[in-house]
Coordinates of C-alpha atoms in Angstrom, one line a residue:
M1 CA 34.7 -29.0 6.4
P2 CA 30.9 -28.9 5.6
S3 CA 29.4 -26.1 3.6
F4 CA 26.6 -24.0 5.0
D5 CA 24.0 -25.8 2.9
E6 CA 25.1 -29.1 4.1
A7 CA 24.9 -27.9 7.7
L8 CA 21.5 -26.4 7.1
S9 CA 20.3 -29.7 5.6
A10 CA 21.4 -31.5 8.7
A11 CA 19.6 -29.0 10.9
G12 CA 16.4 -29.1 8.8
E13 CA 15.7 -27.0 5.7
F14 CA 12.1 -26.2 6.5
G15 CA 11.3 -27.6 9.9
R16 CA 9.2 -26.3 12.7
F17 CA 11.7 -23.5 13.4
Q18 CA 11.7 -22.2 9.8
R19 CA 7.9 -22.4 9.5
R20 CA 7.5 -20.4 12.7
V21 CA 9.9 -17.7 11.6
F22 CA 8.4 -17.7 8.1
L23 CA 4.9 -17.1 9.3
L24 CA 5.9 -14.3 11.7
L25 CA 7.9 -12.5 9.0
C26 CA 5.1 -13.0 6.5
L27 CA 2.9 -10.7 8.6
T28 CA 5.3 -7.9 7.5
G29 CA 3.8 -8.2 4.0
V30 CA 0.3 -7.4 5.4
T31 CA 1.4 -4.1 7.0
F32 CA 3.5 -3.1 4.0
A33 CA 0.5 -3.6 1.8
F34 CA -1.4 -1.2 4.1
L35 CA 1.3 1.4 3.6
F36 CA 1.7 0.8 -0.1
V37 CA -2.0 1.3 -1.1
G38 CA -3.5 2.9 2.0
V39 CA -3.7 6.3 0.3
V40 CA -6.7 5.1 -1.7
F41 CA -8.8 5.3 1.5
L42 CA -6.7 7.8 3.5
G43 CA -7.1 10.3 0.7
S44 CA -10.6 9.4 -0.6
W45 CA -12.3 12.3 -2.4
P46 CA -15.2 14.0 -0.7
E47 CA -18.6 13.7 -2.4
R48 CA -18.9 17.4 -2.6
Y49 CA -16.8 20.4 -1.8
W50 CA -17.1 24.1 -2.2
C51 CA -15.8 27.3 -0.6
R52 CA -17.5 30.3 1.0
G53 CA -16.6 33.9 1.4
P54 CA -17.3 36.2 4.3
A55 CA -20.8 37.0 3.1
A56 CA -21.8 33.4 2.5
E57 CA -20.4 32.4 6.0
A58 CA -22.4 35.2 7.7
L59 CA -25.5 34.3 5.7
A60 CA -25.2 30.6 6.5
Q61 CA -25.0 31.4 10.2
R62 CA -28.0 33.8 10.1
C63 CA -30.2 31.5 8.1
G64 CA -29.2 28.3 9.9
W65 CA -28.5 26.4 6.7
S66 CA -27.5 22.8 6.7
A67 CA -24.6 21.8 4.5
E68 CA -27.0 20.5 1.8
Q69 CA -28.9 23.9 1.8
E70 CA -25.6 25.9 1.6
W71 CA -24.5 23.7 -1.3
N72 CA -27.7 24.2 -3.2
L73 CA -27.9 28.0 -2.6
T74 CA -24.3 29.2 -2.8
A75 CA -22.3 26.7 -4.9
P76 CA -22.2 27.8 -8.5
P77 CA -23.5 25.2 -11.0
V78 CA -21.3 23.9 -13.8
P79 CA -22.6 24.0 -17.3
R80 CA -23.9 20.6 -18.1
A81 CA -22.6 18.8 -21.2
P82 CA -24.5 15.9 -22.8
A83 CA -24.2 12.6 -20.8
S84 CA -22.3 14.5 -18.0
P85 CA -23.1 14.0 -14.3
A86 CA -25.6 16.3 -12.6
P87 CA -24.5 19.9 -12.7
R88 CA -24.0 20.1 -8.9
A89 CA -22.1 16.9 -8.5
G90 CA -18.5 16.9 -7.4
G91 CA -16.7 20.1 -6.3
R92 CA -16.5 23.8 -7.1
C93 CA -13.3 25.8 -7.4
R94 CA -15.1 29.1 -7.7
R95 CA -17.6 30.9 -5.5
Y96 CA -20.2 33.6 -5.9
H97 CA -19.0 37.1 -5.0
L98 CA -21.9 37.7 -2.7
E99 CA -20.1 40.7 -1.1
A100 CA -20.8 42.6 -4.3
A101 CA -24.5 42.5 -3.7
N102 CA -24.5 46.0 -2.1
A103 CA -22.7 47.6 -4.9
S104 CA -25.0 46.0 -7.5
T105 CA -28.4 46.6 -5.9
G106 CA -27.9 48.9 -3.0
Q107 CA -29.6 46.3 -0.8
G108 CA -28.0 45.6 2.5
T109 CA -29.4 42.1 3.2
L110 CA -29.2 38.9 1.2
S111 CA -32.3 36.6 1.2
C112 CA -32.1 33.3 3.0
A113 CA -34.4 31.7 0.4
D114 CA -32.6 33.0 -2.7
P115 CA -29.3 34.9 -2.2
L116 CA -28.9 35.5 -5.9
A117 CA -32.1 37.5 -6.0
A118 CA -30.0 40.5 -5.0
F119 CA -28.2 40.4 -8.4
P120 CA -29.6 41.3 -11.8
N121 CA -30.8 38.3 -13.7
H122 CA -29.7 36.1 -10.7
S123 CA -26.2 36.4 -12.0
A124 CA -23.5 37.0 -9.3
P125 CA -19.9 37.5 -10.3
L126 CA -17.6 34.5 -9.7
L127 CA -14.2 34.4 -7.9
Q128 CA -11.5 31.8 -7.6
C129 CA -11.6 30.1 -4.2
R130 CA -8.8 31.1 -1.8
G131 CA -9.9 29.3 1.3
G132 CA -13.0 28.8 3.4
W133 CA -13.5 25.2 2.2
R134 CA -16.6 23.2 3.0
Y135 CA -17.0 19.5 2.6
A136 CA -20.0 17.2 2.4
T137 CA -18.5 13.9 3.5
A138 CA -19.2 11.3 6.2
H139 CA -15.7 11.3 7.5
A140 CA -12.4 13.2 7.4
T141 CA -9.7 12.3 4.9
I142 CA -6.3 13.7 4.0
V143 CA -8.1 15.8 1.4
T144 CA -10.4 17.5 3.8
Q145 CA -7.8 17.8 6.5
F146 CA -5.3 19.7 4.4
D147 CA -7.7 21.2 1.7
L148 CA -6.1 19.2 -1.2
V149 CA -8.7 20.3 -3.8
C150 CA -8.7 22.5 -6.9
V151 CA -5.4 24.2 -7.3
N152 CA -4.0 22.0 -4.5
A153 CA -5.3 18.7 -5.8
W154 CA -1.8 17.8 -7.1
M155 CA -0.7 17.6 -3.5
L156 CA -2.6 14.3 -3.0
D157 CA -0.6 12.7 -5.8
F158 CA 2.5 14.2 -4.3
T159 CA 1.9 12.4 -1.0
Q160 CA 2.0 9.0 -2.9
A161 CA 5.0 10.2 -4.9
I162 CA 6.9 11.1 -1.8
L163 CA 6.1 7.7 -0.3
N164 CA 7.6 6.0 -3.3
L165 CA 10.6 8.3 -3.0
G166 CA 10.9 7.0 0.6
F167 CA 10.8 3.5 -0.7
L168 CA 13.6 4.3 -3.1
A169 CA 15.7 5.9 -0.3
G170 CA 15.1 2.9 1.9
A171 CA 16.2 0.6 -0.8
F172 CA 19.5 2.4 -1.0
T173 CA 20.2 3.1 2.6
L174 CA 18.6 0.2 4.6
G175 CA 19.4 -2.3 1.9
Y176 CA 23.0 -1.4 2.2
A177 CA 22.9 -1.3 6.0
A178 CA 21.3 -4.8 6.1
D179 CA 24.2 -6.3 4.2
R180 CA 26.8 -4.5 6.3
Y181 CA 25.3 -4.6 9.9
G182 CA 22.9 -7.6 9.7
R183 CA 19.4 -8.5 8.5
I184 CA 17.5 -8.7 11.8
V185 CA 19.0 -5.5 13.3
I186 CA 17.9 -3.4 10.4
Y187 CA 14.5 -5.2 10.3
L188 CA 13.9 -4.2 13.9
I189 CA 15.1 -0.7 13.5
S190 CA 12.8 -0.3 10.4
C191 CA 9.8 -1.7 12.3
F192 CA 10.3 0.8 15.1
G193 CA 10.9 3.7 12.6
M194 CA 7.8 2.7 10.6
G195 CA 5.7 2.8 13.7
V196 CA 7.0 6.1 15.1
T197 CA 6.8 8.0 11.8
G198 CA 3.3 6.5 11.1
V199 CA 2.0 7.9 14.4
V200 CA 3.5 11.3 13.7
V201 CA 1.8 11.2 10.2
A202 CA -1.6 10.6 12.0
F203 CA -1.2 13.7 14.2
A204 CA 0.7 15.9 11.7
P205 CA -0.3 19.6 12.5
N206 CA 0.2 20.7 8.9
F207 CA 0.9 19.4 5.4
P208 CA 4.7 19.9 5.3
V209 CA 5.1 17.8 8.5
F210 CA 2.7 15.2 7.0
V211 CA 4.8 14.9 3.9
I212 CA 8.2 14.7 5.7
F213 CA 7.1 11.9 7.9
R214 CA 5.3 10.1 5.2
F215 CA 8.6 10.0 3.3
L216 CA 10.4 8.6 6.4
Q217 CA 7.6 6.0 6.8
G218 CA 8.3 5.0 3.2
V219 CA 12.0 4.6 4.0
F220 CA 11.4 2.4 7.0
G221 CA 8.5 0.5 5.4
K222 CA 10.8 -0.6 2.5
G223 CA 13.3 -1.7 5.1
T224 CA 10.9 -4.0 6.8
W225 CA 9.5 -5.6 3.6
M226 CA 12.8 -6.2 1.8
T227 CA 14.7 -7.4 4.9
S228 CA 12.0 -9.8 5.9
Y229 CA 11.9 -11.2 2.4
V230 CA 15.7 -11.8 2.4
I231 CA 15.7 -13.4 5.8
V232 CA 13.0 -16.0 4.9
T233 CA 14.8 -17.0 1.7
E234 CA 18.2 -17.4 3.5
I235 CA 17.1 -19.6 6.4
V236 CA 15.5 -22.3 4.2
G237 CA 16.8 -24.8 1.7
S238 CA 16.8 -24.4 -2.1
K239 CA 13.7 -26.7 -2.4
Q240 CA 11.7 -24.4 -0.2
R241 CA 12.7 -21.0 -1.6
R242 CA 10.1 -21.2 -4.3
I243 CA 7.4 -21.6 -1.8
V244 CA 8.4 -19.0 0.8
G245 CA 9.3 -16.5 -1.9
I246 CA 5.8 -16.7 -3.4
V247 CA 3.7 -17.2 -0.2
I248 CA 5.2 -14.2 1.5
Q249 CA 3.9 -12.1 -1.4
M250 CA 0.5 -13.7 -0.9
F251 CA 0.4 -12.0 2.5
F252 CA 0.9 -8.7 0.6
T253 CA -2.3 -9.6 -1.3
L254 CA -3.9 -10.6 1.9
G255 CA -3.2 -7.0 3.2
I256 CA -4.9 -5.6 0.1
I257 CA -8.0 -7.8 0.8
I258 CA -8.1 -6.8 4.5
L259 CA -7.6 -3.1 4.0
P260 CA -11.1 -2.3 2.7
G261 CA -12.6 -3.8 5.9
I262 CA -10.4 -1.7 8.1
A263 CA -11.3 1.4 6.1
Y264 CA -15.0 0.6 6.4
F265 CA -15.0 0.2 10.1
I266 CA -12.6 3.0 10.8
P267 CA -13.4 5.6 8.2
N268 CA -11.7 8.6 9.8
W269 CA -8.2 8.9 8.2
Q270 CA -6.4 9.5 11.4
G271 CA -7.9 6.4 13.1
M272 CA -7.2 4.3 10.0
Q273 CA -3.6 5.6 9.9
L274 CA -3.1 4.4 13.5
A275 CA -4.8 1.1 12.8
I276 CA -2.4 0.2 10.0
T277 CA 0.7 1.6 11.7
L278 CA 0.6 0.4 15.4
P279 CA 1.0 -3.3 14.5
S280 CA 4.6 -2.4 13.4
F281 CA 5.5 -2.1 17.1
L282 CA 4.4 -5.7 17.7
F283 CA 7.2 -6.8 15.3
L284 CA 9.7 -5.6 17.9
L285 CA 8.9 -8.8 19.8
Y286 CA 10.7 -10.7 17.1
Y287 CA 13.9 -9.8 18.8
W288 CA 13.4 -12.8 21.0
V289 CA 12.2 -15.3 18.4
V290 CA 13.9 -14.4 15.0
P291 CA 17.7 -14.9 15.0
E292 CA 20.2 -13.3 12.6
S293 CA 20.6 -15.0 9.2
P294 CA 23.3 -17.6 9.7
R295 CA 24.0 -17.4 6.0
W296 CA 24.9 -13.7 6.4
L297 CA 27.0 -14.5 9.4
I298 CA 29.1 -16.9 7.4
T299 CA 29.8 -14.2 4.8
R300 CA 31.0 -12.0 7.6
K301 CA 33.4 -14.7 8.8
E302 CA 31.3 -15.3 12.0
G303 CA 31.1 -19.1 11.7
D304 CA 30.9 -19.8 15.4
E305 CA 27.8 -17.6 15.8
A306 CA 26.3 -19.2 12.7
L307 CA 26.9 -22.7 14.1
K308 CA 25.2 -21.7 17.4
I309 CA 22.1 -20.6 15.5
L310 CA 22.1 -23.8 13.4
R311 CA 22.3 -25.9 16.6
H312 CA 19.3 -24.1 17.9
I313 CA 17.5 -24.6 14.6
A314 CA 18.3 -28.4 14.7
K315 CA 17.0 -28.6 18.3
C316 CA 13.7 -26.9 17.4
N317 CA 13.3 -29.1 14.4
G318 CA 14.0 -32.3 16.3
K319 CA 17.1 -33.0 14.2
Y320 CA 20.4 -34.5 15.3
F321 CA 23.2 -32.0 14.6
S322 CA 26.5 -33.9 14.5
P323 CA 29.3 -32.6 16.7
N324 CA 31.5 -33.0 13.6
Y325 CA 29.9 -29.7 12.5
S326 CA 32.4 -27.7 14.5
E327 CA 33.3 -25.5 11.7
I328 CA 31.6 -24.3 8.5
T329 CA 33.2 -23.5 5.1
V330 CA 33.8 -19.7 5.0
T331 CA 34.2 -17.9 1.7
D332 CA 37.8 -17.1 1.0
E333 CA 36.9 -13.7 -0.3
E334 CA 37.8 -10.8 1.9
V335 CA 34.8 -9.4 3.8
S336 CA 33.9 -6.1 2.1
N337 CA 31.0 -3.7 2.3
P338 CA 28.6 -3.8 -0.6
S339 CA 28.9 -1.3 -3.4
I340 CA 26.8 -0.4 -6.4
L341 CA 29.9 -1.1 -8.6
D342 CA 29.8 -4.7 -7.3
L343 CA 26.5 -5.2 -9.1
V344 CA 27.9 -4.2 -12.5
R345 CA 31.7 -4.9 -12.3
T346 CA 31.5 -8.4 -13.8
P347 CA 29.7 -9.4 -17.1
Q348 CA 27.1 -11.8 -15.6
M349 CA 26.3 -9.5 -12.6
R350 CA 26.0 -6.5 -15.0
K351 CA 23.6 -8.4 -17.3
C352 CA 21.5 -9.6 -14.4
T353 CA 21.3 -6.2 -12.7
L354 CA 20.3 -4.3 -15.9
I355 CA 17.6 -6.8 -16.9
L356 CA 16.2 -7.1 -13.4
M357 CA 16.0 -3.3 -13.0
F358 CA 14.0 -3.1 -16.3
A359 CA 11.8 -5.9 -15.1
W360 CA 11.1 -4.2 -11.8
F361 CA 10.3 -0.9 -13.6
T362 CA 8.0 -2.6 -16.1
S363 CA 6.2 -4.5 -13.5
A364 CA 5.5 -1.4 -11.5
V365 CA 4.4 0.7 -14.4
V366 CA 2.1 -1.9 -16.0
Y367 CA 0.7 -3.2 -12.7
Q368 CA -0.3 0.2 -11.4
G369 CA -1.4 1.4 -14.8
L370 CA -3.8 -1.5 -15.3
V371 CA -5.1 -1.1 -11.7
M372 CA -5.9 2.6 -12.3
R373 CA -7.4 2.0 -15.7
L374 CA -9.4 -1.1 -15.1
G375 CA -11.0 0.1 -11.8
I376 CA -12.5 -3.5 -11.5
T377 CA -16.2 -2.9 -11.3
G378 CA -16.7 0.7 -10.5
G379 CA -19.2 2.0 -7.9
N380 CA -18.5 0.9 -4.3
L381 CA -14.9 1.7 -3.4
Y382 CA -14.7 -1.0 -0.7
I383 CA -16.1 -3.8 -2.9
D384 CA -14.0 -2.7 -5.9
F385 CA -10.8 -2.7 -3.9
F386 CA -11.6 -6.1 -2.3
I387 CA -12.2 -7.6 -5.7
S388 CA -8.9 -6.1 -7.0
G389 CA -7.1 -8.0 -4.3
V390 CA -8.9 -11.3 -4.9
V391 CA -7.9 -11.1 -8.6
E392 CA -4.3 -11.4 -7.6
L393 CA -4.6 -14.6 -5.7
P394 CA -4.6 -17.0 -8.6
A395 CA -1.2 -15.6 -9.7
A396 CA 0.5 -17.1 -6.7
F397 CA -1.0 -20.6 -7.3
L398 CA -0.1 -20.5 -11.0
I399 CA 3.5 -19.7 -10.0
L400 CA 3.7 -22.5 -7.5
L401 CA 2.4 -24.9 -10.1
T402 CA 5.0 -23.9 -12.7
I403 CA 8.3 -22.7 -11.4
E404 CA 9.5 -26.0 -10.0
R405 CA 8.3 -28.0 -12.9
I406 CA 9.6 -25.9 -15.7
G407 CA 11.8 -23.4 -13.9
R408 CA 11.7 -19.7 -13.2
R409 CA 12.7 -18.2 -16.5
L410 CA 9.9 -19.4 -18.8
P411 CA 7.0 -18.5 -16.4
F412 CA 8.7 -15.1 -15.8
A413 CA 8.9 -14.4 -19.6
A414 CA 5.4 -15.8 -20.4
S415 CA 3.7 -13.8 -17.7
N416 CA 5.2 -10.6 -19.1
V417 CA 4.3 -11.5 -22.7
V418 CA 0.7 -12.4 -21.6
A419 CA 0.4 -9.0 -19.9
G420 CA 1.9 -7.2 -22.9
V421 CA -0.3 -9.0 -25.5
A422 CA -3.4 -8.4 -23.3
C423 CA -2.7 -4.7 -23.2
L424 CA -2.2 -4.5 -27.0
V425 CA -5.3 -6.5 -27.7
T426 CA -7.4 -4.4 -25.3
A427 CA -6.3 -1.2 -26.9
F428 CA -7.8 -2.3 -30.3
L429 CA -10.9 -4.0 -29.1
P430 CA -14.2 -2.2 -30.0
E431 CA -16.0 -0.3 -27.3
G432 CA -19.2 -2.2 -27.9
I433 CA -18.1 -5.3 -26.1
P434 CA -17.1 -4.1 -22.6
W435 CA -17.2 -7.6 -21.2
L436 CA -14.5 -8.8 -23.5
R437 CA -12.3 -5.7 -22.8
T438 CA -12.7 -6.3 -19.1
T439 CA -11.8 -10.0 -19.4
V440 CA -8.7 -9.3 -21.5
A441 CA -7.6 -6.5 -19.2
T442 CA -8.1 -8.8 -16.2
L443 CA -5.9 -11.4 -17.9
G444 CA -3.3 -8.7 -18.3
R445 CA -3.6 -7.9 -14.6
L446 CA -3.1 -11.5 -13.7
G447 CA 0.0 -11.8 -16.0
I448 CA 1.7 -8.7 -14.6
T449 CA 0.9 -9.8 -11.0
M450 CA 2.7 -13.1 -11.7
A451 CA 5.7 -11.2 -13.2
F452 CA 5.8 -8.9 -10.2
E453 CA 5.9 -11.9 -7.8
I454 CA 8.4 -13.9 -9.8
V455 CA 10.9 -11.0 -10.0
Y456 CA 11.2 -11.0 -6.2
L457 CA 12.2 -14.7 -6.3
V458 CA 14.5 -14.5 -9.2
N459 CA 16.2 -11.4 -7.9
S460 CA 17.1 -12.9 -4.6
E461 CA 18.4 -16.1 -6.3
L462 CA 20.7 -14.4 -8.7
Y463 CA 22.7 -12.3 -6.2
P464 CA 25.4 -13.7 -3.9
T465 CA 24.9 -13.6 -0.2
T466 CA 27.3 -10.7 0.2
L467 CA 25.2 -8.5 -2.1
R468 CA 21.8 -10.1 -1.8
N469 CA 19.9 -7.7 0.4
F470 CA 21.6 -4.7 -1.2
G471 CA 21.1 -5.9 -4.7
V472 CA 17.4 -6.8 -4.2
S473 CA 16.7 -3.5 -2.5
L474 CA 18.5 -1.5 -5.2
C475 CA 16.8 -3.3 -8.1
S476 CA 13.4 -3.1 -6.5
G477 CA 14.1 0.5 -5.9
V478 CA 13.6 1.0 -9.6
C479 CA 10.1 -0.3 -9.0
D480 CA 9.5 2.8 -6.9
L481 CA 10.5 5.0 -9.9
G482 CA 7.9 3.1 -11.9
G483 CA 5.3 3.8 -9.2
I484 CA 6.0 7.5 -9.6
V485 CA 5.9 7.5 -13.4
A486 CA 2.8 5.3 -13.8
P487 CA 0.0 7.8 -13.0
F488 CA 1.7 10.5 -15.1
L489 CA 2.3 8.1 -18.0
L490 CA -1.3 6.9 -17.9
F491 CA -3.1 10.2 -17.7
R492 CA -0.8 12.3 -19.9
L493 CA -0.9 9.8 -22.7
A494 CA -4.6 9.2 -22.3
A495 CA -5.2 12.9 -23.0
V496 CA -3.6 12.3 -26.4
W497 CA -5.4 9.0 -27.1
L498 CA -7.3 7.0 -24.6
E499 CA -5.7 3.7 -25.7
L500 CA -2.1 5.0 -26.0
P501 CA -1.1 4.0 -22.5
L502 CA -2.1 0.4 -23.1
I503 CA 0.1 0.3 -26.2
I504 CA 3.1 1.6 -24.1
F505 CA 2.3 -0.9 -21.4
G506 CA 2.1 -3.7 -23.9
I507 CA 5.4 -2.8 -25.5
L508 CA 7.2 -2.6 -22.2
A509 CA 5.9 -5.9 -20.9
S510 CA 6.6 -7.7 -24.2
V511 CA 10.2 -6.4 -24.4
C512 CA 10.7 -7.4 -20.8
G513 CA 9.4 -10.9 -21.6
G514 CA 12.2 -11.3 -24.2
L515 CA 14.9 -9.9 -22.0
V516 CA 14.3 -12.1 -19.0
M517 CA 15.0 -15.2 -21.2
L518 CA 18.6 -14.0 -21.2
L519 CA 18.8 -14.6 -17.4
P520 CA 20.3 -17.8 -16.1
E521 CA 17.9 -20.4 -14.8
T522 CA 18.0 -20.7 -11.0
K523 CA 15.7 -23.8 -10.6
G524 CA 17.1 -26.2 -8.0
I525 CA 20.5 -24.5 -7.3
V526 CA 22.0 -23.5 -4.0
L527 CA 22.1 -19.8 -3.4
P528 CA 25.4 -18.3 -4.7
E529 CA 27.7 -17.2 -2.0
T530 CA 30.1 -15.0 -4.0
V531 CA 30.2 -13.0 -7.2
D532 CA 32.4 -15.7 -8.7
D533 CA 29.5 -18.2 -8.1
V534 CA 27.2 -16.0 -10.1
E535 CA 29.6 -15.9 -13.0
K536 CA 29.9 -19.7 -13.0
L537 CA 26.1 -19.9 -12.9
G538 CA 25.9 -17.8 -16.1
R539 CA 28.3 -20.2 -17.9
C540 CA 26.2 -23.3 -17.0
S541 CA 24.4 -23.6 -20.3
K542 CA 26.5 -21.4 -22.5
E543 CA 29.9 -22.9 -22.2
Y544 CA 29.2 -26.5 -21.4
A545 CA 26.2 -27.5 -23.4
E546 CA 26.7 -30.1 -26.1
D547 CA 24.5 -31.0 -29.0
G548 CA 21.2 -32.6 -28.0
E549 CA 21.7 -32.1 -24.3
T550 CA 18.9 -30.9 -22.1
E551 CA 19.5 -28.3 -19.5
T552 CA 19.1 -31.0 -16.8
V553 CA 21.9 -33.0 -18.3
V554 CA 24.1 -30.0 -18.6
R555 CA 23.6 -29.0 -15.0
K556 CA 24.3 -32.6 -13.8
R557 CA 27.5 -32.8 -15.9
L558 CA 28.6 -29.3 -14.8
S559 CA 28.0 -30.2 -11.2
L560 CA 30.4 -33.2 -11.4
K561 CA 33.0 -31.1 -13.3
I562 CA 32.9 -28.4 -10.7
R563 CA 33.4 -30.9 -7.9
Q564 CA 36.3 -32.5 -9.7
Q565 CA 38.0 -29.1 -10.0
G566 CA 37.6 -28.5 -6.3
V567 CA 35.1 -25.7 -6.5
E568 CA 33.1 -25.5 -3.3
M569 CA 29.8 -24.3 -4.8
E570 CA 27.6 -27.1 -6.2
F571 CA 24.5 -27.2 -8.2
L572 CA 21.7 -29.4 -6.8
M573 CA 20.8 -32.1 -9.4
P574 CA 17.2 -33.2 -9.9
T575 CA 18.0 -36.7 -8.6
Q576 CA 19.3 -35.0 -5.4
R577 CA 16.0 -33.1 -5.0
D578 CA 13.9 -36.2 -5.4

């Protein structure tokens, strides 16, 4: 009775069928990138903002002022410190109490040319703004739509925090559902939910409705991204997992590169929200072209349906699928619904889960922290954001050049260490050489981007099929906690000492680099089907290594020993891959 991997090899491990499905599902990464970082443009800050009271409003109407004239005549200046911006740049959280003019001077009319002339020494009392906001901006944003300025400025950060909470909730709920009810079903439901909630966000009548549906969009968005990632890694052979696992993340980077163009041509936030949301409905067409994961069907003891899909794959790939493949080896473990306890019940699973959670958290904190700190070039938001996406592209190519030659573990550790060292070095570089600080910080960004992309691949390879989607979703959910913590960690610590956040980032990344070396190597092995397979994987080099043996020799000898003992799961030897 053949195993699933043997049947997949006969049907084609990366033929025309897999390439088509892979390309279609990769597009999910583009739309997820839009959701993940879209707030940069959706919530861009207005160039100027101020508020007006009843007297200023009446005066503006009577005098026919333009927005520029109203700003110059009624917005209070800010005392200018040395080397600070112009005193009237930015926004104002207080206004002149022009209504007090009558009590001060007994005059009934304010002058259009100089309203402050009605006050002694041109000094009108100031009041905190309570509404009546005015904005000097070329287009509407979330900030101008819901007045998220001054005392309400924290609400803009809250919109991104609530999105990350949605990601976290999606990791728990939809990750669990995908392992229990199927990958493609949850993927399609998530695409539909992401589209519907995104449309509601665009037309939200008030801020509470906006926040609620942005949270729900985060839930469904996480479902689309994580489920598509798991599907593409389950329908290809072990030799192709390294490629599909990295390239699908390159499409996330592609989304980052494309987003500034969308924002430039559709500057209004509602139009942009619709532009980045509506493509989700197109993914519903995948119902007719993307099948359920046959590997998942095997774990649910639905071997006949899995064989039907494999025959279709073989036909599309132009392969001969022998009639002898009438039945596929099914795991002897009872089919059970995934549980959090399954991820920590056994020693090897527990070690992998805890290390991977820390790696996800570190990647999110350091990645987002470096992005916010570096700011790339400063100046034009669209160009800066585009460059920040381009910087990430070399990471994928470096990963593809290394992970098959030297494995996953060493590049994973090295990228974290490079990021950590770069952060620590940048913190102590003198201010007088900005080009060197920028270069080292960019190197750190490249390192943490590599770590971020490798953790996806390693996470999916270290969990058995019965727990893969749930495990990847849960561990990556810790990434969302890092996304919430990162801005607070950066700005709070920077208030104490500007370089302190970099030191924290450096320590986190360096520690992570050491911990991931404790993970088992997954280069060239078949995906584990059960928890017992993961436990055997962990004993590969620890229990069977003899003096002077390389890991390749260990894996070859262990593969032979496992087969002799009648264990169904095999390790692919290098000679088999060549």
